[in-house]
Short mmCIF file of C-alpha atoms in Angstrom, two decimals:
data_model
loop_
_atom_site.label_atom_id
_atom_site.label_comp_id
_atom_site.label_asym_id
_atom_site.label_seq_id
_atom_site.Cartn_x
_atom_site.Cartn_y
_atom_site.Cartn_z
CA UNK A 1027 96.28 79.95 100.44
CA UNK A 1028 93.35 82.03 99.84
CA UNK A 1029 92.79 83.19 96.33
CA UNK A 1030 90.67 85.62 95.26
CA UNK A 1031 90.45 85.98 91.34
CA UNK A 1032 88.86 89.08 90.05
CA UNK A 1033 88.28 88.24 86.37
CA UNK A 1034 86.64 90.81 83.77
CA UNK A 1035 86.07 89.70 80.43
CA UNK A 1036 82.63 89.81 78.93
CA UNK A 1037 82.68 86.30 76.62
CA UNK A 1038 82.50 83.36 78.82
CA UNK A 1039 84.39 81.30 75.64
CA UNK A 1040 87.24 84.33 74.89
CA UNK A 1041 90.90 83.20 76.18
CA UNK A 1042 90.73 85.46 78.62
CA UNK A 1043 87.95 83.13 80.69
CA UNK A 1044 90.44 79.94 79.55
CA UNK A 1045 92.79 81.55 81.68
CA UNK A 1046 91.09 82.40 84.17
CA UNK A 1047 89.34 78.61 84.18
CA UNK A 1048 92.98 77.25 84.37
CA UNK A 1049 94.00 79.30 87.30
CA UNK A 1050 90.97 78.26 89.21
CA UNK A 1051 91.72 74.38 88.33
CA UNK A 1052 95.76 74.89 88.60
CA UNK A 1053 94.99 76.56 91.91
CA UNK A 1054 92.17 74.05 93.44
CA UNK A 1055 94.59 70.85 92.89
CA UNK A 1056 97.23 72.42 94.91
CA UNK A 1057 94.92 72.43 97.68
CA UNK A 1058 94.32 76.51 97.94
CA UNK A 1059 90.86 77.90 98.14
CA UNK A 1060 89.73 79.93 95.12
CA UNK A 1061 86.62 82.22 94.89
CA UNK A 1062 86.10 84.16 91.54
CA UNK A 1063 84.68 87.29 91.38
CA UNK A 1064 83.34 87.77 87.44
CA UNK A 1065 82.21 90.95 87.16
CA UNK A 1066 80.33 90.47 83.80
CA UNK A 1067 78.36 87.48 84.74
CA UNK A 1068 78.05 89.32 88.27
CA UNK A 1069 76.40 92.35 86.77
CA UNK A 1070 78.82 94.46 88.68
CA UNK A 1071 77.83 98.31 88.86
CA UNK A 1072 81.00 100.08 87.83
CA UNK A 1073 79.81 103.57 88.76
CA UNK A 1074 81.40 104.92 91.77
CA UNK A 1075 78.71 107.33 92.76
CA UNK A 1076 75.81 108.40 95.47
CA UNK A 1077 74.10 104.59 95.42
CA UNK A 1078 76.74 103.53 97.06
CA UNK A 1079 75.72 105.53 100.40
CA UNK A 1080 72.39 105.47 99.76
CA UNK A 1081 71.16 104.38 102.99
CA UNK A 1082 73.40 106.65 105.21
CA UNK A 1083 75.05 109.51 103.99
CA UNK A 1084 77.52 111.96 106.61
CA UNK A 1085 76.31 114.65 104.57
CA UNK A 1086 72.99 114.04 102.07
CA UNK A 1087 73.76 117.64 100.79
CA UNK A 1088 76.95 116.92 99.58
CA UNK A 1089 78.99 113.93 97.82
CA UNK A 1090 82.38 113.89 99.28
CA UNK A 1091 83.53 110.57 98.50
CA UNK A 1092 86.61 110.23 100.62
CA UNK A 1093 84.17 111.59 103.97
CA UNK A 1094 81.34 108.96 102.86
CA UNK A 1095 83.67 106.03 102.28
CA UNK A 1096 84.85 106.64 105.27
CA UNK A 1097 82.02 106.79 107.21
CA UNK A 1098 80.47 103.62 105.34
CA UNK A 1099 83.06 101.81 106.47
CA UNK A 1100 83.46 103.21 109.98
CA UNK A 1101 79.84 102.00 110.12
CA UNK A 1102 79.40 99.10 107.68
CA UNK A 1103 77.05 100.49 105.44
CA UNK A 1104 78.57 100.05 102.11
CA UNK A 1105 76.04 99.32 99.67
CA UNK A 1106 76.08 95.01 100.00
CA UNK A 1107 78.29 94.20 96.90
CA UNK A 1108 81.13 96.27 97.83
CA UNK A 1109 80.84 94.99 101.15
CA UNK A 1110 81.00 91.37 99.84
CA UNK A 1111 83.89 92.06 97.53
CA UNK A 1112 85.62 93.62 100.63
CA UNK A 1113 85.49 90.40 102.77
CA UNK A 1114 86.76 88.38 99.80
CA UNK A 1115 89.92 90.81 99.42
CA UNK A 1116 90.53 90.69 103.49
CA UNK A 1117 90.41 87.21 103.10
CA UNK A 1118 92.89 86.95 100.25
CA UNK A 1119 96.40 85.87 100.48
CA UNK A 1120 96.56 86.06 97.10
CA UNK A 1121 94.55 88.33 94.67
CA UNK A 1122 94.91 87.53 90.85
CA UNK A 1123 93.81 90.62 88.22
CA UNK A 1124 92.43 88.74 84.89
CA UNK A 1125 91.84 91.21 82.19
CA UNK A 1126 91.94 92.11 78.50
CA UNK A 1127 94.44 95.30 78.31
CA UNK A 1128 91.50 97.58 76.55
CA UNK A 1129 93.55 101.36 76.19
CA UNK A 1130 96.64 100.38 78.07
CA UNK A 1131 94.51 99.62 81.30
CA UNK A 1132 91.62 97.62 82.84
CA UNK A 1133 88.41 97.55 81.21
CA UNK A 1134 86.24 100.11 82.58
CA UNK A 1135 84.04 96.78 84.86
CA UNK A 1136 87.47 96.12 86.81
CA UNK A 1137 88.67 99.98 86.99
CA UNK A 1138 85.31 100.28 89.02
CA UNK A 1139 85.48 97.32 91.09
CA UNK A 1140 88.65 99.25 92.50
CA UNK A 1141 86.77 102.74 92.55
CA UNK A 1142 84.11 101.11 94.32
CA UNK A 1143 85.95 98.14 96.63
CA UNK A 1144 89.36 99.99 97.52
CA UNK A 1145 87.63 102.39 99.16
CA UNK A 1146 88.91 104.90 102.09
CA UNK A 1147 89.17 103.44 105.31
CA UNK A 1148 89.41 99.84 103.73
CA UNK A 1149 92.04 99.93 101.18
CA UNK A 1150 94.09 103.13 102.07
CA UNK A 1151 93.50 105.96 105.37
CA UNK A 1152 95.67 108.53 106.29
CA UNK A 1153 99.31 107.68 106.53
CA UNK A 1154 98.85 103.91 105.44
CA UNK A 1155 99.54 103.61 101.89
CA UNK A 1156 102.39 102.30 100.21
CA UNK A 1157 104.80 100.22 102.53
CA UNK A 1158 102.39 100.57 105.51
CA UNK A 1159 99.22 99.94 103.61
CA UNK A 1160 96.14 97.86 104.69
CA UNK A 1161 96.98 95.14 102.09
CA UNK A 1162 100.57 94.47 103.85
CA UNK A 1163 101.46 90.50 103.76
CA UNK A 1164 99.11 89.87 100.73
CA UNK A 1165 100.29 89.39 97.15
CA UNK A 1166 98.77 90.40 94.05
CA UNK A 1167 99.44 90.03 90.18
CA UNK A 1168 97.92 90.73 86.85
CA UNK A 1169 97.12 87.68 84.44
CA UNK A 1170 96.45 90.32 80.93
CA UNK A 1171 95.80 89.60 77.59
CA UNK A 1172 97.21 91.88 74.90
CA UNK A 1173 95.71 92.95 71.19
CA UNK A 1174 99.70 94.12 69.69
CA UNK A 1175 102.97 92.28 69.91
CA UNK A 1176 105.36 92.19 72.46
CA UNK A 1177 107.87 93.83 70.75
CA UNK A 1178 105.53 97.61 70.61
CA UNK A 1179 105.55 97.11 74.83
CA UNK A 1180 109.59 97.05 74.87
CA UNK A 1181 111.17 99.82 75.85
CA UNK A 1182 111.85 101.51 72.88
CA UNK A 1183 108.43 100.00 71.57
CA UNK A 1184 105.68 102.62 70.53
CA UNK A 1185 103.32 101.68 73.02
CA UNK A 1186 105.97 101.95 75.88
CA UNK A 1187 107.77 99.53 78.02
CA UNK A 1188 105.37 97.30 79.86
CA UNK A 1189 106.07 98.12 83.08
CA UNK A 1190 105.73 101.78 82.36
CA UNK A 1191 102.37 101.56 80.97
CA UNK A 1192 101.12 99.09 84.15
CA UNK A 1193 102.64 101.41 86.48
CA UNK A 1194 99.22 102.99 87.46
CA UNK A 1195 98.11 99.66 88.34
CA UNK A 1196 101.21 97.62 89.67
CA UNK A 1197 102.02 101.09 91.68
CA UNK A 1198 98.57 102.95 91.99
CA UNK A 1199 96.37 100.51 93.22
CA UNK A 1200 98.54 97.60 94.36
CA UNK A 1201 101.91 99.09 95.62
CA UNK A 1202 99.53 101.82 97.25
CA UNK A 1203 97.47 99.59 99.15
CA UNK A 1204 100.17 97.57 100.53
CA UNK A 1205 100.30 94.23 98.29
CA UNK A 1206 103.69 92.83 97.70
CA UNK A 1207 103.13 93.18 93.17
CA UNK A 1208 104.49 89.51 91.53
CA UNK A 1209 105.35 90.67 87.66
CA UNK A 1210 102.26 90.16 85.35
CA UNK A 1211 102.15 87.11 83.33
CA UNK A 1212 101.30 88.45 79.78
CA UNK A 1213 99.75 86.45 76.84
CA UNK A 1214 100.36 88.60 73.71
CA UNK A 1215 97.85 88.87 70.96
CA UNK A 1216 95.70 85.44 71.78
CA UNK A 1217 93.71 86.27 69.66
CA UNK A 1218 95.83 86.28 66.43
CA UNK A 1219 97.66 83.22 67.60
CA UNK A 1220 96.96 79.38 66.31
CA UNK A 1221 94.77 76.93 69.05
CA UNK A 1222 99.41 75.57 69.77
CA UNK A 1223 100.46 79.03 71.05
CA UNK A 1224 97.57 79.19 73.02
CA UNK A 1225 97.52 76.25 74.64
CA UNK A 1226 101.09 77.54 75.07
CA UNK A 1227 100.34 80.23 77.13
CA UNK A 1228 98.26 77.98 79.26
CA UNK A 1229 100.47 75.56 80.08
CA UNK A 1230 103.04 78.65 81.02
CA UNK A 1231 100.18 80.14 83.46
CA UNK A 1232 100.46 77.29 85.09
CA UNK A 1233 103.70 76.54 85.49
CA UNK A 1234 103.69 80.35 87.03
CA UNK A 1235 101.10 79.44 89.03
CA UNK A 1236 102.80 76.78 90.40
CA UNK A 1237 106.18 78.78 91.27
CA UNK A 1238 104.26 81.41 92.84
CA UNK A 1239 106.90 81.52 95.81
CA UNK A 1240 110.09 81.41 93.11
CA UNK A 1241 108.97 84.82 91.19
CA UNK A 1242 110.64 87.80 92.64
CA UNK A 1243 108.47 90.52 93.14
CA UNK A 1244 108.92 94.01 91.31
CA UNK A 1245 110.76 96.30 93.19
CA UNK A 1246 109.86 99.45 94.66
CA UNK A 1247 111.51 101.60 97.00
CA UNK A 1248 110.82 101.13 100.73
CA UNK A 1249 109.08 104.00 102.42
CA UNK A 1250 112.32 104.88 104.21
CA UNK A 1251 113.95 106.06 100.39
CA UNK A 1252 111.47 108.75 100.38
CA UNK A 1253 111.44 112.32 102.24
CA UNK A 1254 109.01 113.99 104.43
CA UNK A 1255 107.42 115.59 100.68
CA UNK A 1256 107.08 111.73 99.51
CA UNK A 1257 110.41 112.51 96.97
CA UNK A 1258 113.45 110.04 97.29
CA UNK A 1259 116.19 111.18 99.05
CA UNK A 1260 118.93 112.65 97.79
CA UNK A 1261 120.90 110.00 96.56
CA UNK A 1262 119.05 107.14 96.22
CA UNK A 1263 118.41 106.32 92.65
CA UNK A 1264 114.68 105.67 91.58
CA UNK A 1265 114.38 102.07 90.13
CA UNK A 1266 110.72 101.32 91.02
CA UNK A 1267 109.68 98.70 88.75
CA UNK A 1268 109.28 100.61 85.36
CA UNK A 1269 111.85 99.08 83.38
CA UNK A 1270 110.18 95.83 81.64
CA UNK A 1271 112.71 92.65 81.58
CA UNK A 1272 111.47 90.37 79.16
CA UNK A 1273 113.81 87.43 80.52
CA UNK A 1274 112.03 87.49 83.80
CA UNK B 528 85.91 125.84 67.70
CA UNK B 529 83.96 122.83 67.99
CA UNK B 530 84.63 121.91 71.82
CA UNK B 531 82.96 118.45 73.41
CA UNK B 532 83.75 118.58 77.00
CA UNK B 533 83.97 114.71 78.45
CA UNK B 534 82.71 114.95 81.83
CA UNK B 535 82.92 112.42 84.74
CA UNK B 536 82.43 113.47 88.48
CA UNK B 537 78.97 112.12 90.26
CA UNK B 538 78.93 115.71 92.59
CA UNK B 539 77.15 118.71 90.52
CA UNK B 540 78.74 121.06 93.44
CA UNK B 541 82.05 119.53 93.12
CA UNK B 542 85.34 121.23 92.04
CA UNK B 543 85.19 119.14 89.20
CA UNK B 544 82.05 120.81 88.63
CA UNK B 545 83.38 123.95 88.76
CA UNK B 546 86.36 123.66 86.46
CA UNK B 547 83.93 122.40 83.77
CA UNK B 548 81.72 125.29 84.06
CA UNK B 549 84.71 127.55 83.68
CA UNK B 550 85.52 125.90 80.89
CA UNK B 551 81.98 126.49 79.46
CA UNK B 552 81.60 129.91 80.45
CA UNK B 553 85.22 131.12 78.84
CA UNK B 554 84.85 129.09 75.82
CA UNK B 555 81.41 130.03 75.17
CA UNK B 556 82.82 133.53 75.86
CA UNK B 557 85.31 133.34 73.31
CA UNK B 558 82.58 132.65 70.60
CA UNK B 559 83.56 128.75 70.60
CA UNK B 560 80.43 126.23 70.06
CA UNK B 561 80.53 123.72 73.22
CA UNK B 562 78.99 120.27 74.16
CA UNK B 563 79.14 119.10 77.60
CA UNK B 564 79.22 114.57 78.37
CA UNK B 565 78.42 115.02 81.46
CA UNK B 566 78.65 110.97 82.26
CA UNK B 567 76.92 110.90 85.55
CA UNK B 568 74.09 113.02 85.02
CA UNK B 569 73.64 111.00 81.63
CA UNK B 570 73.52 107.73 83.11
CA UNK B 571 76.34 106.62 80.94
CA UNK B 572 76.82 103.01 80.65
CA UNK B 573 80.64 102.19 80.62
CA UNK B 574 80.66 98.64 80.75
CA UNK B 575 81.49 97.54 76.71
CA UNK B 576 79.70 94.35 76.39
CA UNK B 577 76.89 92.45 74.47
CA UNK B 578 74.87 94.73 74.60
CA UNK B 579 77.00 96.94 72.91
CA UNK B 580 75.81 95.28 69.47
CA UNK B 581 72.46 93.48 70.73
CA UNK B 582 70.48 93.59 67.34
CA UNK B 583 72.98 93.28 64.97
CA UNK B 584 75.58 90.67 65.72
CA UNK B 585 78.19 89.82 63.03
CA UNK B 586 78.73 86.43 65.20
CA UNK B 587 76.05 85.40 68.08
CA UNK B 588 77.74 82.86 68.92
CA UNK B 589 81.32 84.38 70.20
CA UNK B 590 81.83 88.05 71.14
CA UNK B 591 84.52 89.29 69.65
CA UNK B 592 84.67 93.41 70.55
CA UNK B 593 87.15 93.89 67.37
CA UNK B 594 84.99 92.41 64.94
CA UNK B 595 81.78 93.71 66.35
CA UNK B 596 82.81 97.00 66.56
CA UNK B 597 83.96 97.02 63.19
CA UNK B 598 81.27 95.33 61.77
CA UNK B 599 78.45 97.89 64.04
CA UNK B 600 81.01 100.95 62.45
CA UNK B 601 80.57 99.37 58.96
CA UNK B 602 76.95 99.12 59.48
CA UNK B 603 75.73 102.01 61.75
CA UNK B 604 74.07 99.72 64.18
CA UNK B 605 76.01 100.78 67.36
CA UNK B 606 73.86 101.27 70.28
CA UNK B 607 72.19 104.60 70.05
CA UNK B 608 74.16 105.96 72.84
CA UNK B 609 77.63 105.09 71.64
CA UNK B 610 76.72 106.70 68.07
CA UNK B 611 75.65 110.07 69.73
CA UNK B 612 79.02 109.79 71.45
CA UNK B 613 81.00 109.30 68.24
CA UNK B 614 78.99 112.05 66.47
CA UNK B 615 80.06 114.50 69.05
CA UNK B 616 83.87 113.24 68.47
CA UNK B 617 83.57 113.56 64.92
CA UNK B 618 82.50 117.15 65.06
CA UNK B 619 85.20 118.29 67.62
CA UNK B 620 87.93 119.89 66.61
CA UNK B 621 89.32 119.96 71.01
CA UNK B 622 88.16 117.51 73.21
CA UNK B 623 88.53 118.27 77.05
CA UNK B 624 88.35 115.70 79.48
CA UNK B 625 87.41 116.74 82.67
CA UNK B 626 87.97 114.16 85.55
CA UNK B 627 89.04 113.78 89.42
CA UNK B 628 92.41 111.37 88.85
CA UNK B 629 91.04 108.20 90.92
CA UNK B 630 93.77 105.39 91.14
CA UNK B 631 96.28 106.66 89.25
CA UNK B 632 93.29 107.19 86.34
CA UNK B 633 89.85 108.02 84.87
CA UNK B 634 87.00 107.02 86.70
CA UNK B 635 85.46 103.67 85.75
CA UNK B 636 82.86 105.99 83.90
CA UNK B 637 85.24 107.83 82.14
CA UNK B 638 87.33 104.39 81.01
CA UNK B 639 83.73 103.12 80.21
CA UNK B 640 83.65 106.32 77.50
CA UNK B 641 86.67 105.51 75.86
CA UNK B 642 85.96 101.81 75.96
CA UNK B 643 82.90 101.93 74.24
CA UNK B 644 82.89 105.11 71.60
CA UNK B 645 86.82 104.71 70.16
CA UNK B 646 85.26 101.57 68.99
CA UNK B 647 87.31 99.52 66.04
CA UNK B 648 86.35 101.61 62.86
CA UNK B 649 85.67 104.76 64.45
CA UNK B 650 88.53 105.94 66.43
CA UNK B 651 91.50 103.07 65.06
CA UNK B 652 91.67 100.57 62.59
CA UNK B 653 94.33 98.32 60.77
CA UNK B 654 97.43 100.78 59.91
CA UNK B 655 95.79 103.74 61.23
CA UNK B 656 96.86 104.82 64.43
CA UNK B 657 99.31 107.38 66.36
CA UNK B 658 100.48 110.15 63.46
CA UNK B 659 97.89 108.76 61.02
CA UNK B 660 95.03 107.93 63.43
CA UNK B 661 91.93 108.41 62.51
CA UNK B 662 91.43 112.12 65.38
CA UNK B 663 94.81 113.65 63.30
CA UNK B 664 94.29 117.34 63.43
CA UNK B 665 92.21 117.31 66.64
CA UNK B 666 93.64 118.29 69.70
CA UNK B 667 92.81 116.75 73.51
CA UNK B 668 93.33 117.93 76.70
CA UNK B 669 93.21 116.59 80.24
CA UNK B 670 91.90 118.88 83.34
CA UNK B 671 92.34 116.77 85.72
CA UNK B 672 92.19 117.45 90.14
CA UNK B 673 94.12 115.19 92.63
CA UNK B 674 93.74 113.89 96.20
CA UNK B 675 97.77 114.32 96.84
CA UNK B 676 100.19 117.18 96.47
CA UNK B 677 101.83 118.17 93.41
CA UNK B 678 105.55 117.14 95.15
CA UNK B 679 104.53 113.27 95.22
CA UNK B 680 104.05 113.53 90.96
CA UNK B 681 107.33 114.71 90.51
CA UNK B 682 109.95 112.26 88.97
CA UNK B 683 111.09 111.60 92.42
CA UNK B 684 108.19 111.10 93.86
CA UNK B 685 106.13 108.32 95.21
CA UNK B 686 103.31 108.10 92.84
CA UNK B 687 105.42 108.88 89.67
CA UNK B 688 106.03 111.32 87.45
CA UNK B 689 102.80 112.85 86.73
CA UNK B 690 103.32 112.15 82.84
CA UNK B 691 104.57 108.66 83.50
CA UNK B 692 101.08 107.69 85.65
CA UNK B 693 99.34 109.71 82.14
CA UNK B 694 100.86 107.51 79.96
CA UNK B 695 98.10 104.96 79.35
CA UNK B 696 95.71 107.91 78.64
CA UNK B 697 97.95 110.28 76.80
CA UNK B 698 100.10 108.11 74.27
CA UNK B 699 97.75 105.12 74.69
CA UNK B 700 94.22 106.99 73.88
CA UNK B 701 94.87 110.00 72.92
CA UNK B 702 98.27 109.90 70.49
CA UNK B 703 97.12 106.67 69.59
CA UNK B 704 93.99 107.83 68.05
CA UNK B 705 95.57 110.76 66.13
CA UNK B 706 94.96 113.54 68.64
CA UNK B 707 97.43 116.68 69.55
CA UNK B 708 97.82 115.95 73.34
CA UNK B 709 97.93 119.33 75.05
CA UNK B 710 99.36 119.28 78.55
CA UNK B 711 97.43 118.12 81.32
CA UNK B 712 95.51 121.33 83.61
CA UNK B 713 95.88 120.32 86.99
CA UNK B 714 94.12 121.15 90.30
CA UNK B 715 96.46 119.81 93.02
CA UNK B 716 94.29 118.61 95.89
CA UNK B 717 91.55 121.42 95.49
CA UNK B 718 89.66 119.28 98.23
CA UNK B 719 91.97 120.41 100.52
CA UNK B 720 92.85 123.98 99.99
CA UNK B 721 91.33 127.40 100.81
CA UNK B 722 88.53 129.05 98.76
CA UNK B 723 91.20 131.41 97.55
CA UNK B 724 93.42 128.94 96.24
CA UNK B 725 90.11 127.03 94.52
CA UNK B 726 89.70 130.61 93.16
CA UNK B 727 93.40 130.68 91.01
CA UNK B 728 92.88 127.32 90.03
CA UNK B 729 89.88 128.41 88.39
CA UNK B 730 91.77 131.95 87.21
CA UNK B 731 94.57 129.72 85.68
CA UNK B 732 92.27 127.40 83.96
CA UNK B 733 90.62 130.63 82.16
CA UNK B 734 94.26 131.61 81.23
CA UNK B 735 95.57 128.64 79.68
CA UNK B 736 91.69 127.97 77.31
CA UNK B 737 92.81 131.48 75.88
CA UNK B 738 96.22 130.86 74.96
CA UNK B 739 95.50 126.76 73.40
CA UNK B 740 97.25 128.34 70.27
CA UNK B 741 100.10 128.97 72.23
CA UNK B 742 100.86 125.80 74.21
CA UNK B 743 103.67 123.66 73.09
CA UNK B 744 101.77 119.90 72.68
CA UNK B 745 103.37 116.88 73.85
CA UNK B 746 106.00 115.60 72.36
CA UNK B 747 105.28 111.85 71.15
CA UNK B 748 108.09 110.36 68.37
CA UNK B 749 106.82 110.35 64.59
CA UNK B 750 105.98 107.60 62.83
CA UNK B 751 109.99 107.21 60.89
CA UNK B 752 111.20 107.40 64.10
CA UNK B 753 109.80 103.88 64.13
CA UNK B 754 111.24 100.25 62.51
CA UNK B 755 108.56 97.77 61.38
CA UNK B 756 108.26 96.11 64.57
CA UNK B 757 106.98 99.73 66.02
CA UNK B 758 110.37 100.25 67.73
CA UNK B 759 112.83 103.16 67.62
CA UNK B 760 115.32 103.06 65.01
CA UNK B 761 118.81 102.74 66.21
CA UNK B 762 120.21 105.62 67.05
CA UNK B 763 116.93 107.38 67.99
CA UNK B 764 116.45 108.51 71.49
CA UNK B 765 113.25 107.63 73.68
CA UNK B 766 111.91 111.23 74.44
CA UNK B 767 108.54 110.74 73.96
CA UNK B 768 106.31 112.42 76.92
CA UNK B 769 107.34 111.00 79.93
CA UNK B 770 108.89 113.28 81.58
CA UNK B 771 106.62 116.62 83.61
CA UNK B 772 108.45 119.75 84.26
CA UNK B 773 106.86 121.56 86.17
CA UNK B 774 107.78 125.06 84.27
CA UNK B 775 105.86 124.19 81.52
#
């Protein structure tokens, strides 16, 4: 396998880059190929905006950013980091998310590497999202970090069931474009935890990581369960992934 | 009214654009004092990170963002940019965030906001969050456009609900901090309509900054609702905001 890791936390010692660093060794001794993409030590450039089609706009009067990602990629001329991080993603069997949850979401460096890198034409184009998306036959899964207990992401927590408050990302961006969405693995509070529970959580990362093809993907519906206004059908009741099972 | 309008759309000329204007020119009309983030044009950073806390680190040696923050907060030695931010905050009695909803969320600028000025100290801190967080007795407000039709953020539809994708942002920013979450304004696909249609948008944005007083918040559980583990009491139905009507 191919695996691209896409890893955003800002201290190369937090836990966050320990689990990242055991994915990458887990990964490399069972003989897949792993490239890293780290955005802090990259320097990546967050900011969706104008740089990006600097050098060859459809229209230099005004910024439509669905027109000018399209025509950067009908032409190639994405500014030359998002075009690197877009040949690392087609070239991905396997794309892992690693991530601090900062306000119930990605840190603001990883929310723009998908502004920026799922762009139109790549990611997503008319009529290809979802079950038909560009991403189709590659997986994808989130490897987060939490600051609260497990028990506030429950369902009747205060924060909200887990899968509820991923479901911009697990349906959003992955679902959308395509990827078949493996449930996150989740290390809760690291940071409060003694150097045992940690090395806990590493030693379950890996044993994920090494029953990759044993996890059942979270379900949601197939494009047929859905009308011509994108609604399910009558009768067809919605289970998309948003219910959080903690014994999965 | 103090009003701080939170900005984040690279296009001066967009819709975006427009809708913050409007809000500008009716609050301004209505005797209200306003400030205007506008993230782009300020060259906002969002990337929280070292050099968040450059000259005053409470530990050089590992960066960790809850103790820096609290210890920059306890100090007043956030970065200059992040303290003009937080003055602004502090002063506001409605905060308006004005975004176009990219994946499912804010733009990477926009996270990069939140990220950086609800720093530890300022906008949460141990004990002090949802009904006693430290923004109780401000209210928030999303105005928000979209790239898809209204009919695919209904609870049937493909993308979600439309309060179940605003989760992370409403109960996990917003409530969480203290706020009174207003409904969300939204322009559905204004990219893609008539100039007419861009025209009520506008005319129902107008309508619904003069009658704030008179729109029912969201409903988020109170703080008894919850057990010490920050779950619902037995007994106590889930009914925090999750669920859009439409009507409303």
């Amino acid at each position: 396998m191919n695996v691209l890791i896409v890893f955003a936390h800002p201290e190369p010692a937090s836990f966050s880059a320990a689990l990242k660093d055991e994915a990458v060794a887990t990964l490399v001794a069972a003989g897949h190929a792993v490239t890293v993409s780290d955005l802090y030590a990259m320097g990546w450039n967050p900011a969706l905006g104008p740089g990006e089609f600097a050098h060859d706009r459809a229209d230099p009067g005004f910024l439509d950013l669905s027109r000018e990602q399209e025509h950067a990629h009908r032409r190639d001329s994405h500014a030359a980091d998002v075009r690197a991080e877009q040949a690392k993603v087609a070239a991905a069997d396997l794309v892992l998310f690693h991530f601090p949850v900062w306000w119930f979401g990605m840190p603001a460096m990883l929310k723009g590497w998908v502004d920026r890198v799922f762009s139109r034409g790549f990611a997503y184009s008319a009529g290809r999202k979802y079950e038909r998306g560009h991403f189709k036959g590659k997986r994808a899964m989130l490897c987060i970090s939490t600051g609260t207990a497990s028990t506030l992401y429950e369902p009747d927590g205060v924060d909200g069931d887990l899968l509820h408050v991923l479901w911009p990302i697990h349906n959003g961006m992955l679902a959308y474009t395509g990827f078949t969405v493996l449930p996150p693995f989740v290390a809760w509070m690291p940071g409060r935890v003694d150097a045992g529970e940690r090395a806990s959580y590493l030693a379950a990362y890996r044993e994920r990581l090494s029953e990759l093809d044993n996890v059942e993907p979270l379900f949601f519906h197939p494009w047929d369960d859905y009308d011509e206004t994108q609604r399910l059908k009558p009768g067809v009741v919605a289970r998309s992934g948003v219910q959080w099972n903690p014994e999965r």
